mmCIF file of C-alpha atoms in Angstrom:
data_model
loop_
_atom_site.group_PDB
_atom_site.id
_atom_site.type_symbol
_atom_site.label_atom_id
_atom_site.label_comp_id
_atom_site.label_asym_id
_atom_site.label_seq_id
_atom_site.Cartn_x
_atom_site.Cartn_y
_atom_site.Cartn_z
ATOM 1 C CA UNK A 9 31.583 1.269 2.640
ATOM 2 C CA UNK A 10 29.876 0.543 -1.040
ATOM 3 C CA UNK A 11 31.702 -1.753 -2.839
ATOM 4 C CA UNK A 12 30.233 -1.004 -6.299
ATOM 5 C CA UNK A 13 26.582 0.317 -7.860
ATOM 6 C CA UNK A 14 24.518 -1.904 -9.679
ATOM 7 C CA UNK A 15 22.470 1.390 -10.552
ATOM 8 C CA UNK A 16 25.582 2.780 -12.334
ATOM 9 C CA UNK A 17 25.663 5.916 -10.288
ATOM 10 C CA UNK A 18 22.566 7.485 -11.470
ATOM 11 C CA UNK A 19 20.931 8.774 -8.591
ATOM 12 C CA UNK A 20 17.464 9.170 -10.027
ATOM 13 C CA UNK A 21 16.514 5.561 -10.993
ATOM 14 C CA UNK A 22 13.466 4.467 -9.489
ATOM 15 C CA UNK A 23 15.391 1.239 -7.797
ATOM 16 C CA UNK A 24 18.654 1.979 -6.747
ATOM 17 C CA UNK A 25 20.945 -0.993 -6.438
ATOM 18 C CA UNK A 26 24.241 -1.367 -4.479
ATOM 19 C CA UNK A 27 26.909 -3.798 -2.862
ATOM 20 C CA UNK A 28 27.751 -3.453 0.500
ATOM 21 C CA UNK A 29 30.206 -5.798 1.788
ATOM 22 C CA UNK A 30 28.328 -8.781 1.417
ATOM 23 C CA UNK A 31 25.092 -6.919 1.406
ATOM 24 C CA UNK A 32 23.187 -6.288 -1.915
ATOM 25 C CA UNK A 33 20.918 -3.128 -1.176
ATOM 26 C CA UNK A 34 17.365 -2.359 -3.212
ATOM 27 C CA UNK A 35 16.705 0.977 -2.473
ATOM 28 C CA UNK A 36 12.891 2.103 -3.719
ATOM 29 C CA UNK A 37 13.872 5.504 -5.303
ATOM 30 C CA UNK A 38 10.170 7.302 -5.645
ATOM 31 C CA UNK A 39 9.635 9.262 -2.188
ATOM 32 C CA UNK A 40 7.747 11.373 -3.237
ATOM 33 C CA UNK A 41 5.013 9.085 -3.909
ATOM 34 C CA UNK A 42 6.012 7.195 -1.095
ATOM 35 C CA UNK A 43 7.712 4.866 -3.686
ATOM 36 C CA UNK A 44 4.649 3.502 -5.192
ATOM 37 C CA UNK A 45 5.585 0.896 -7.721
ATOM 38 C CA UNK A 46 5.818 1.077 -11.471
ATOM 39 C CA UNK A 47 5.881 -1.724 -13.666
ATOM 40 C CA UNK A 48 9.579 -0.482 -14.032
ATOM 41 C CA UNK A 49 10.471 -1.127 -10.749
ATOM 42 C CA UNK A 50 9.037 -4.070 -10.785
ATOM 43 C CA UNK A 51 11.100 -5.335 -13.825
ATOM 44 C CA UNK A 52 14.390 -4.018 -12.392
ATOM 45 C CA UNK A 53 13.978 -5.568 -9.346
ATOM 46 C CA UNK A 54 13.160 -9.096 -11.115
ATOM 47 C CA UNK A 55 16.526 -8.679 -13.152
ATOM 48 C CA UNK A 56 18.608 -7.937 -9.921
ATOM 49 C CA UNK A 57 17.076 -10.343 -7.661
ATOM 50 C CA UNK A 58 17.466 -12.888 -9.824
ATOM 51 C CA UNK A 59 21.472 -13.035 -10.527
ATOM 52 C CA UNK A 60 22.134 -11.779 -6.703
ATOM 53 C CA UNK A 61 20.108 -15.255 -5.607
ATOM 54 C CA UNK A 62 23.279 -17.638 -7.242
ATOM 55 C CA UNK A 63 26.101 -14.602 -6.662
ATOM 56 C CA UNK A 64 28.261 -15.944 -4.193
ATOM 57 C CA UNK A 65 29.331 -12.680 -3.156
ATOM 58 C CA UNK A 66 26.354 -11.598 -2.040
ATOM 59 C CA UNK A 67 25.615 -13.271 1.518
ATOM 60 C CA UNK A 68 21.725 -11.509 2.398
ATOM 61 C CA UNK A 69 19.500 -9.174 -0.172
ATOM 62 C CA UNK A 70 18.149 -5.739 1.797
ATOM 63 C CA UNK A 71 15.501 -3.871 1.130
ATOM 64 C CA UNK A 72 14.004 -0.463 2.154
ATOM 65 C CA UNK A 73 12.581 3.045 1.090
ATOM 66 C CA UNK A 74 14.174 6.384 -0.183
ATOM 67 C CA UNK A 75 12.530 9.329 1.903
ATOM 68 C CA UNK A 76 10.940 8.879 5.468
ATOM 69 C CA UNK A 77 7.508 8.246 4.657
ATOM 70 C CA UNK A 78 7.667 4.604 3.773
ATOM 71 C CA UNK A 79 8.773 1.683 2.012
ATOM 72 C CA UNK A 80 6.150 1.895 -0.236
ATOM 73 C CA UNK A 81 2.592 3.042 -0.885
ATOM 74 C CA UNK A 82 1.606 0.104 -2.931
ATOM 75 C CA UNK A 83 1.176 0.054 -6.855
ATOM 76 C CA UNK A 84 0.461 2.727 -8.938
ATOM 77 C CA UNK A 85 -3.365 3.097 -8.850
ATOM 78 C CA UNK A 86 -3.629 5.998 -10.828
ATOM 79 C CA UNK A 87 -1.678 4.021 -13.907
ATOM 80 C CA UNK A 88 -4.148 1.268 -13.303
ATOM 81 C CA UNK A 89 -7.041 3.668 -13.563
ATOM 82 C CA UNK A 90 -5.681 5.674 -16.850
ATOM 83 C CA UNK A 91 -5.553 1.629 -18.140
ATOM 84 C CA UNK A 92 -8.835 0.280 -17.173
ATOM 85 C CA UNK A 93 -10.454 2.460 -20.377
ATOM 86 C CA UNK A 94 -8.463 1.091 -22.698
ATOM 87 C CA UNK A 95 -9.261 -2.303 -21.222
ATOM 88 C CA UNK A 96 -6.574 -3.044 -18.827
ATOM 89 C CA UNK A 97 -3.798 -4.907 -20.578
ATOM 90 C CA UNK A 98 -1.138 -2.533 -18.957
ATOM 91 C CA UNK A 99 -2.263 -3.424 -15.761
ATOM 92 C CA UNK A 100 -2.517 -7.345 -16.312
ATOM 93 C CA UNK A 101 1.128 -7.314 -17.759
ATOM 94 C CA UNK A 102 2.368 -5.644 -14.357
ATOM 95 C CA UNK A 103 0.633 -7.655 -11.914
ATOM 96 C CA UNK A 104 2.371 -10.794 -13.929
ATOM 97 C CA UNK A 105 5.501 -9.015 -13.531
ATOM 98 C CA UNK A 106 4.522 -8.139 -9.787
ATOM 99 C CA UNK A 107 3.436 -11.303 -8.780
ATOM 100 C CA UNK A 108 6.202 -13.239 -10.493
ATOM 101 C CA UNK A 109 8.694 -10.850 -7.925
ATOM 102 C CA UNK A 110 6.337 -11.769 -4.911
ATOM 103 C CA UNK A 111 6.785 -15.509 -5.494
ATOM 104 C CA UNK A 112 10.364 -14.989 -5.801
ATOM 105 C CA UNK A 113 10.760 -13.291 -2.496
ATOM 106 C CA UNK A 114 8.835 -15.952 -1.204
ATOM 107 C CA UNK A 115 11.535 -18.904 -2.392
ATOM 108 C CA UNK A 116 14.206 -16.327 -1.653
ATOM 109 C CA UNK A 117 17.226 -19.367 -1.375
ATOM 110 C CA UNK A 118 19.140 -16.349 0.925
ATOM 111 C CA UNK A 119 17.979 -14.290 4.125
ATOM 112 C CA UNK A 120 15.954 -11.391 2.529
ATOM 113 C CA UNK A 121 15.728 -8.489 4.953
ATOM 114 C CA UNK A 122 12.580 -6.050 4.190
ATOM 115 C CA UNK A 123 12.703 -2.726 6.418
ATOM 116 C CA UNK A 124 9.403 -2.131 6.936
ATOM 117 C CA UNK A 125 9.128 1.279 8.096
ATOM 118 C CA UNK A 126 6.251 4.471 7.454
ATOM 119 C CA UNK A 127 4.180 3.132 5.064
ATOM 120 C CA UNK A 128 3.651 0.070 3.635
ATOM 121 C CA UNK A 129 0.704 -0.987 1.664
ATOM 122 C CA UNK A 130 -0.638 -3.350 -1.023
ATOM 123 C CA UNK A 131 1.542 -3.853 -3.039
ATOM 124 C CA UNK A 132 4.598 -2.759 -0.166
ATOM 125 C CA UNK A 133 3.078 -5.877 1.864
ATOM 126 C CA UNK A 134 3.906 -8.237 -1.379
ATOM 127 C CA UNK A 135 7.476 -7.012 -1.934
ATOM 128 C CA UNK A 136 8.103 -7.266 2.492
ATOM 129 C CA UNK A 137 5.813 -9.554 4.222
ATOM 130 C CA UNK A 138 7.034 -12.614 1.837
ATOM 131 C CA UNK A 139 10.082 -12.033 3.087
ATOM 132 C CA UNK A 140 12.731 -14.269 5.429
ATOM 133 C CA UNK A 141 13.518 -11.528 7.757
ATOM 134 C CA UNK A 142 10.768 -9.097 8.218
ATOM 135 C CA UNK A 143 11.495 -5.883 10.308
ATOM 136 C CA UNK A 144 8.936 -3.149 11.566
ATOM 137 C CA UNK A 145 9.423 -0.083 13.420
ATOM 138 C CA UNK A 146 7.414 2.456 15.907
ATOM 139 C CA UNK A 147 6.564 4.180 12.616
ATOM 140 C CA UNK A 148 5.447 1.663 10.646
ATOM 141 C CA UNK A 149 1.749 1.769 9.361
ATOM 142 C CA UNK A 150 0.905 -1.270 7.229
ATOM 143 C CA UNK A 151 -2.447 -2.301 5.549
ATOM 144 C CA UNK A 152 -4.157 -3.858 2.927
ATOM 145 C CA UNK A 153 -6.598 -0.894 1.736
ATOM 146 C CA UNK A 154 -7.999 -2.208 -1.256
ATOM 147 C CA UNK A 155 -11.566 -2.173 0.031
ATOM 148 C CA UNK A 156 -11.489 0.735 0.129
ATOM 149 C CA UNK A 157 -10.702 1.388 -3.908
ATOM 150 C CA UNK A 158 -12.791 -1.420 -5.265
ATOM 151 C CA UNK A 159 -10.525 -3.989 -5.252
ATOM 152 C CA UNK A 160 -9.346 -6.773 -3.415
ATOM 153 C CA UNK A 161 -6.300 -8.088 -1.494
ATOM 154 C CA UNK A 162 -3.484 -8.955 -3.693
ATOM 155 C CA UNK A 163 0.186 -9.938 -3.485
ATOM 156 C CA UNK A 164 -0.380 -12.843 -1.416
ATOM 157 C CA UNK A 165 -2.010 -11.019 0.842
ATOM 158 C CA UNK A 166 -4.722 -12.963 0.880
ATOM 159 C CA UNK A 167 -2.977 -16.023 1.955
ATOM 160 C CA UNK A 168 -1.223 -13.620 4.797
ATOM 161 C CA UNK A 169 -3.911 -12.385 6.554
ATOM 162 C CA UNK A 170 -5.790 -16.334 6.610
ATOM 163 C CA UNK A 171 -3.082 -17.007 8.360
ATOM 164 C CA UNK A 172 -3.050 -14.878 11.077
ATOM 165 C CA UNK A 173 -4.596 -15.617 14.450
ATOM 166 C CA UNK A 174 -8.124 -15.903 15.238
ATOM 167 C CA UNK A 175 -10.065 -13.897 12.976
ATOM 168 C CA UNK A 176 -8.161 -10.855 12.832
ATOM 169 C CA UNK A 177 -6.582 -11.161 9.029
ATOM 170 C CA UNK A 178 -10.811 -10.874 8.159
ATOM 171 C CA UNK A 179 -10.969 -7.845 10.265
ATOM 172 C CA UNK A 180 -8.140 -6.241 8.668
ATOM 173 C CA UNK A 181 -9.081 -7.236 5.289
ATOM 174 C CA UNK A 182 -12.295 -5.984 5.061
ATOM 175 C CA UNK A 183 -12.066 -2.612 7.596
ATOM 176 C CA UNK A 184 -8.623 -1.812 5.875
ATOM 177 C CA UNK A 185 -7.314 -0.612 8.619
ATOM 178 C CA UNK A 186 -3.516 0.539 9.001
ATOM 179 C CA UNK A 187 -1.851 -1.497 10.995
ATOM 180 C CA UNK A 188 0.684 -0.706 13.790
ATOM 181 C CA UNK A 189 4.192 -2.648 14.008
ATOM 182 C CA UNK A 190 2.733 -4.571 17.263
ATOM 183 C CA UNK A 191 -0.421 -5.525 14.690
ATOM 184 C CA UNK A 192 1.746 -6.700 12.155
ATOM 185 C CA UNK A 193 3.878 -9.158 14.521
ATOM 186 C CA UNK A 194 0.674 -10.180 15.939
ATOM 187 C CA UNK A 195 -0.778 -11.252 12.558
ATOM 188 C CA UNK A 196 2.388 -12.692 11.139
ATOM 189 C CA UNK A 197 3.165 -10.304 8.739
ATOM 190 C CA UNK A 198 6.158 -9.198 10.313
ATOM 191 C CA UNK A 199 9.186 -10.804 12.658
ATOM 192 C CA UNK A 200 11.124 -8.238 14.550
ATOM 193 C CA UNK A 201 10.831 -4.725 15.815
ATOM 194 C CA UNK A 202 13.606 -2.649 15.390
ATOM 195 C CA UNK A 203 13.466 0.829 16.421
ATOM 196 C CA UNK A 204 13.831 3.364 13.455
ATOM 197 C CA UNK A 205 16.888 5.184 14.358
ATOM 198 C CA UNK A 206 18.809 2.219 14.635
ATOM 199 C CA UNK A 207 17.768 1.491 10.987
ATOM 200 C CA UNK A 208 21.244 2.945 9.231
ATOM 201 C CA UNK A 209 23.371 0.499 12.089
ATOM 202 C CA UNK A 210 21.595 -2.220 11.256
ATOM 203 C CA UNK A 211 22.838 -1.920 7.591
ATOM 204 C CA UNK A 212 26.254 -1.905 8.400
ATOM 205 C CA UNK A 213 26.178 -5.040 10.604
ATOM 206 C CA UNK A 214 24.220 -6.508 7.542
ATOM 207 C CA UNK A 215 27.237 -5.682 5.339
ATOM 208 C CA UNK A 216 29.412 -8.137 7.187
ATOM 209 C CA UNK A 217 27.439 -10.150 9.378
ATOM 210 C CA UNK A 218 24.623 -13.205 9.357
ATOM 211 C CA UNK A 219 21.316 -11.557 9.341
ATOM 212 C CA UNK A 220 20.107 -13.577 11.851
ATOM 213 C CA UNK A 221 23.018 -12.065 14.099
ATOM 214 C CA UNK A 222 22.594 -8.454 12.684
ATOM 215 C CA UNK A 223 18.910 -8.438 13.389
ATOM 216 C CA UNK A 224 18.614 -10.277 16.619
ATOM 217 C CA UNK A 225 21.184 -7.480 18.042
ATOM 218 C CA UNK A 226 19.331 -4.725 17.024
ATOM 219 C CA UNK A 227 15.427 -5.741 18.136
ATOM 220 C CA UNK A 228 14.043 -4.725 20.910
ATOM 221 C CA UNK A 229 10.203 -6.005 22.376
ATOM 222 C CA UNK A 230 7.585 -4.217 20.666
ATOM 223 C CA UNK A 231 4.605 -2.880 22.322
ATOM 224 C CA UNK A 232 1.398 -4.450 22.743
ATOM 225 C CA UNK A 233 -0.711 -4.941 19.746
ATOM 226 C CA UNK A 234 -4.367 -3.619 20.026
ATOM 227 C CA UNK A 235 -5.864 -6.001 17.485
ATOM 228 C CA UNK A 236 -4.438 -8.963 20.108
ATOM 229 C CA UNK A 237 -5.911 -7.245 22.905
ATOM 230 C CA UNK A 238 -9.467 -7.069 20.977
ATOM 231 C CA UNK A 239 -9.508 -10.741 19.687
ATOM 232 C CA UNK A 240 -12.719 -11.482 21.792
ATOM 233 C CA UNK A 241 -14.589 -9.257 20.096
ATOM 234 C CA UNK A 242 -13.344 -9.566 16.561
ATOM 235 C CA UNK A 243 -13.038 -13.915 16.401
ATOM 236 C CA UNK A 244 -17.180 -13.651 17.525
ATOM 237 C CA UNK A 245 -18.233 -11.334 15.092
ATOM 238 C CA UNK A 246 -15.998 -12.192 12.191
ATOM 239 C CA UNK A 247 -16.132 -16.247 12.235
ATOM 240 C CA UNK A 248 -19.132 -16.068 9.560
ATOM 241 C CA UNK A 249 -18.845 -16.862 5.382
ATOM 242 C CA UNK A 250 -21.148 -13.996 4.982
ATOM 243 C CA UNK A 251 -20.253 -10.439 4.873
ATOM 244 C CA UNK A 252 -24.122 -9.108 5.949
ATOM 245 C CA UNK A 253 -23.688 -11.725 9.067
ATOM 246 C CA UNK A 254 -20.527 -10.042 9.883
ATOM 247 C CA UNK A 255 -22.317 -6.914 10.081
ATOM 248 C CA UNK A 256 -25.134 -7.794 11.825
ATOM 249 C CA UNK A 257 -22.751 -9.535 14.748
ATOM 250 C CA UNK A 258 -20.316 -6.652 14.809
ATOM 251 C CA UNK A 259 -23.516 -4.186 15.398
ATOM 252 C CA UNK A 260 -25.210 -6.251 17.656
ATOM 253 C CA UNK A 261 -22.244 -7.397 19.973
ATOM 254 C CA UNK A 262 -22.322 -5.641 23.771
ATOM 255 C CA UNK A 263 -20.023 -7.338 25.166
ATOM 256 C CA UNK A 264 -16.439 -5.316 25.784
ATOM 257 C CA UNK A 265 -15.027 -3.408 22.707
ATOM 258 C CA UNK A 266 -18.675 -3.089 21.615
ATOM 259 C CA UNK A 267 -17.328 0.516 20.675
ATOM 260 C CA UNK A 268 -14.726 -0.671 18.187
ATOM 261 C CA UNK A 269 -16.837 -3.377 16.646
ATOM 262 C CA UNK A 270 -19.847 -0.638 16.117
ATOM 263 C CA UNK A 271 -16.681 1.334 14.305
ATOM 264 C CA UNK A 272 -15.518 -1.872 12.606
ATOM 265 C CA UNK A 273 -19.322 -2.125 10.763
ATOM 266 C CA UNK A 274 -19.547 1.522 9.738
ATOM 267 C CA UNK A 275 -16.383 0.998 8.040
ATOM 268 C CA UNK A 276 -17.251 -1.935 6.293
ATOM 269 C CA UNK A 277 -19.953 -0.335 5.049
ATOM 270 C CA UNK A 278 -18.581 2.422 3.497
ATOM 271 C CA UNK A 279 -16.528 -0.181 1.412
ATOM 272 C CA UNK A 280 -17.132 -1.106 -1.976
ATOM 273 C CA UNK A 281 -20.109 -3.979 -1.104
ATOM 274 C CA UNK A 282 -18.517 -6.112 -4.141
ATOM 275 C CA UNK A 283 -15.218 -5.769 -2.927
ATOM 276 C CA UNK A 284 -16.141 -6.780 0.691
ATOM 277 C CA UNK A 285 -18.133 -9.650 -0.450
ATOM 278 C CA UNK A 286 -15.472 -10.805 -2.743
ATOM 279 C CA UNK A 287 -12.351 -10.110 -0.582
ATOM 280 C CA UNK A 288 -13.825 -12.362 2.862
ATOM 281 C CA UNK A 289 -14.930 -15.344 -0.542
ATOM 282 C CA UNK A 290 -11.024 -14.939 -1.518
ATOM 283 C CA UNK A 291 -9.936 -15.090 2.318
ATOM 284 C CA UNK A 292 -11.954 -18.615 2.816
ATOM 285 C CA UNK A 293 -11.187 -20.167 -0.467
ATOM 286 C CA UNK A 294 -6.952 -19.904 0.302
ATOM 287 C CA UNK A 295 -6.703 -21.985 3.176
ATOM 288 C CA UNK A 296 -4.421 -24.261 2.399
ATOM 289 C CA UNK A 297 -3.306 -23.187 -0.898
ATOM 290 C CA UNK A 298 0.536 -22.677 -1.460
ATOM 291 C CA UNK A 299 1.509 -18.374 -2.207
ATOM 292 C CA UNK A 300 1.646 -19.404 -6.227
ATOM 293 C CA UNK A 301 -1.829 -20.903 -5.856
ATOM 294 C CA UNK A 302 -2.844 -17.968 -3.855
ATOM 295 C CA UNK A 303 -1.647 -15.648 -6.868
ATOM 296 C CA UNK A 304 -3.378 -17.476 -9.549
ATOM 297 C CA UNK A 305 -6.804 -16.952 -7.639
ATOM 298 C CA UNK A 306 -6.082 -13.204 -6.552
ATOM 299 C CA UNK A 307 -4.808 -12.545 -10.505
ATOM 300 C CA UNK A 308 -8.615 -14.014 -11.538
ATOM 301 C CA UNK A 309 -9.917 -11.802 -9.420
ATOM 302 C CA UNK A 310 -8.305 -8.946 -9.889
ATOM 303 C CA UNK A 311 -8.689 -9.156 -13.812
ATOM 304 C CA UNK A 312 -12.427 -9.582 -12.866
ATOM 305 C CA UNK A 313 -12.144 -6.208 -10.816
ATOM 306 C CA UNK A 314 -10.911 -4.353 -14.200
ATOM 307 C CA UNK A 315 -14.103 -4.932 -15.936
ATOM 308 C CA UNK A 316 -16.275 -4.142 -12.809
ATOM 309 C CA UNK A 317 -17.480 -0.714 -11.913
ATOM 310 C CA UNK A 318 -16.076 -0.320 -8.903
ATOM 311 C CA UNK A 319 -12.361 -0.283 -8.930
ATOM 312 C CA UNK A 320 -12.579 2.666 -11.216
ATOM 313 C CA UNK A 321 -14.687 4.754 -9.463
ATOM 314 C CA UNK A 322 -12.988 3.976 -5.622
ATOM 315 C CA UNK A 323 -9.364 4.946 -7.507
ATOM 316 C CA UNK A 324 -11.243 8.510 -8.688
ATOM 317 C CA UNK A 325 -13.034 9.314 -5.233
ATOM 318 C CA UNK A 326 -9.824 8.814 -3.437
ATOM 319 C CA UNK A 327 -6.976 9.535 -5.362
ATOM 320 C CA UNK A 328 -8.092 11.267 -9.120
ATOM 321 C CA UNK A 329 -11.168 13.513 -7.754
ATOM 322 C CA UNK A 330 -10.218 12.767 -3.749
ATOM 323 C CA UNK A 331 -14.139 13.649 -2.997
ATOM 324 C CA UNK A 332 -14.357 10.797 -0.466
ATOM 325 C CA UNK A 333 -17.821 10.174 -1.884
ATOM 326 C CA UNK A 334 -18.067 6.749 -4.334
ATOM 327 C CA UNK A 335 -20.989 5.631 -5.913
ATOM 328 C CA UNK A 336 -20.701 2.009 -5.908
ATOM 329 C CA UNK A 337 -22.494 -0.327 -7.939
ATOM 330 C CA UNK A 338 -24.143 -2.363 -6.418
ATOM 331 C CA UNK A 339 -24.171 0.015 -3.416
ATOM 332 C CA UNK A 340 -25.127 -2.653 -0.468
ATOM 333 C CA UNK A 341 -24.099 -5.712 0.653
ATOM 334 C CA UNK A 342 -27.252 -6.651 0.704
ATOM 335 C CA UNK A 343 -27.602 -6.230 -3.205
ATOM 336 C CA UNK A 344 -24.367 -8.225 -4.023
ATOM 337 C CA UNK A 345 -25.864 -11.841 -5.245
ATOM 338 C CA UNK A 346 -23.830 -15.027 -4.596
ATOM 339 C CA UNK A 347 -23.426 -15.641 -8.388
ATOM 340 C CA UNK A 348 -22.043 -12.803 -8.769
ATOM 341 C CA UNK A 349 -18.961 -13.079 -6.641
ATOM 342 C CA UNK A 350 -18.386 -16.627 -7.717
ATOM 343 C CA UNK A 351 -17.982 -14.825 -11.393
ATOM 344 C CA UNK A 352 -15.085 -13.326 -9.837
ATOM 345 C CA UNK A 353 -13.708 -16.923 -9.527
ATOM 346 C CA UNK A 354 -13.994 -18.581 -12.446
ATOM 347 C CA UNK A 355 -10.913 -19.989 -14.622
ATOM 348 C CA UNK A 356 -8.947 -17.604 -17.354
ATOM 349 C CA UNK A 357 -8.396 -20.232 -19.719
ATOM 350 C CA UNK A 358 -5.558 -19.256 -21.653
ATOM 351 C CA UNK A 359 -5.118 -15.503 -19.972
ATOM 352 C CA UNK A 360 -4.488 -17.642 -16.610
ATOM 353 C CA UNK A 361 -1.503 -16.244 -14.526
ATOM 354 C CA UNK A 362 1.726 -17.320 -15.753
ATOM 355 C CA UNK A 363 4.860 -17.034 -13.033
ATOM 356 C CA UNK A 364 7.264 -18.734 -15.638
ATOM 357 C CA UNK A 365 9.864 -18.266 -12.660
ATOM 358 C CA UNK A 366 13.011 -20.269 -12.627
ATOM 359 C CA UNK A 367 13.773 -21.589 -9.363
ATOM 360 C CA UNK A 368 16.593 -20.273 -7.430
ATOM 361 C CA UNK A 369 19.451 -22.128 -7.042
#
């Protein structure tokens, strides 16, 4: 039973918002692009957030995905690359916006539940995985794709994935692969599998109950994750600083799951060489650094990225043009100099990222 809308009934707002019981609900309202976020969302979910964190009425925050193809897609990559032309000041603005939410979530002073089911990438993994009470499903197919594009992790996921076990956060990083819900539990992005259909019960007992009642009630063991069974492989050839050494173990290696790790180098390689190079440099350097820390680095970066070839041209071969063919610049890893990814690195000065977040009470 809905006890009021935040949204004010319109049922075409990109973020609906509702009380349920004690149960505030973001719903992400854009399914048919798999509710890819704008810096609108991204603004309206700030303002809600923010008051439902000291409203005494509202006991845990929930949030999931209109449509059943995902929670979300990520950001809006083809705003980004209308931007980067007119030199990217659109796109800077969001990501403050975008990482000022994920550091939020992060501090979240109440259980924040993220359903986690379809699809949920880059920018889905910021608005989730930081998260107190993180739920996948059999359907669930997460990733951080951004080598792919010409870019790098962002969101905090950069700090994620050096966190997970072994050396499997590298391996997904750089391959991009799409992760299952037994992947994501293994690496730490996610904390209970719940199967989908049970999804709409699990609301209701969210409504009136503790999530940590609610949600142990409704999970169920997942099934075993593949990247777990393949750590052998993938903690020998990954544990290197250097992208071509990676390559040269993962091609070389004979022992078992010499298959996949062949697979894993031919899909490095079809990356964008900067972005590989730069995304395994951001991956070492945030051990140890707190999310906000974490953001400031990936926010140099990713400003960086705006005024570099590649991002541009991975957003047109796979969304704009969808050729599957990008010419990147340099076009191996081979060719990418040290000095130029540690210009990826180097302080903003004054354009440094500013969270300016208030604290939750």
């Amino acid at each position: 039973m809905t006890d009021s809308t935040e949204t004010g009934g319109d049922p075409n707002a990109e973020v609906l918002f509702e009380r349920r019981g004690r149960l505030g609900v973001a719903t992400l309202n854009r399914p048919r692009a798999v509710n890819a976020l704008t810096a609108g969302m991204v603004g309206v979910l700030l303002d809600q957030l923010t008051p439902w964190a000291d409203d005494d009425g509202v006991a845990t925050v929930l949030v999931r995905g209109a449509g059943e193809r995902g929670l979300c897609a990520g950001g809006d990559i083809v705003a980004i690359y209308e931007d980067i032309p007119a030199g990217g000041g659109k796109t800077a603005d969001f990501w403050q916006a975008e990482y000022r939410l994920n550091s939020l979530i992060s501090r979240y002073p109440k259980p924040y539940v993220a359903f986690m089911d379809g699809l949920v990438l880059g920018g889905g993994v910021g608005i989730s995985a930081h998260g107190s009470v993180r739920v996948v499903t059999e359907r669930t197919r997460m990733g951080m794709p951004e080598t792919t594009i010409g870019f790098a992790p962002d969101v905090g996921g950069t700090l994620l994935l050096s966190r997970s076990p072994g050396e499997a956060g590298t391996h997904a990083a750089l391959t991009g692969a799409h992760l299952s819900a037994a992947d994501a539990l293994h690496l730490g992005l996610a904390d209970h599998y719940v199967p989908s259909g049970r999804l709409e019960e699990l609301m209701v007992a969210l409504e009136s109950e503790t999530a940590e009642a609610a949600v142990g009630r409704y999970s169920e063991a997942a099934p075993p994750s593949a990247l777990a069974q393949q750590r052998a492989w993938i903690d020998s050839c990954y544990a290197s600083d250097d992208a071509v050494e990676i390559v040269r173990r993962l091609r070389s290696f004979d022992g078992e799951g010499g298959g996949e790790a062949a697979n894993a180098a031919d899909t490095i390689e079809a990356k964008s060489p900067t972005s590989v190079k730069v995304t395994l440099a951001s991956l070492r350097r945030v051990r140890g650094l707190t999310l906000d820390e974490a953001l400031a680095q990936e926010y140099r970066v990713g400003l960086r990225f705006l005024a570099a070839p590649d991002f541009r041209e991975g957003i047109r071969a796979q969304v704009v043009d969808k050729d599957r063919a990008p010419r990147w610049r340099p076009p191996t890893l081979v060719e990418v100099l040290p000095d130029q990814v540690e210009r990826f690195f180097e302080p903003l000065g004054s354009k440094e990222l500013d969270l300016g977040l208030k604290e939750p009470n």
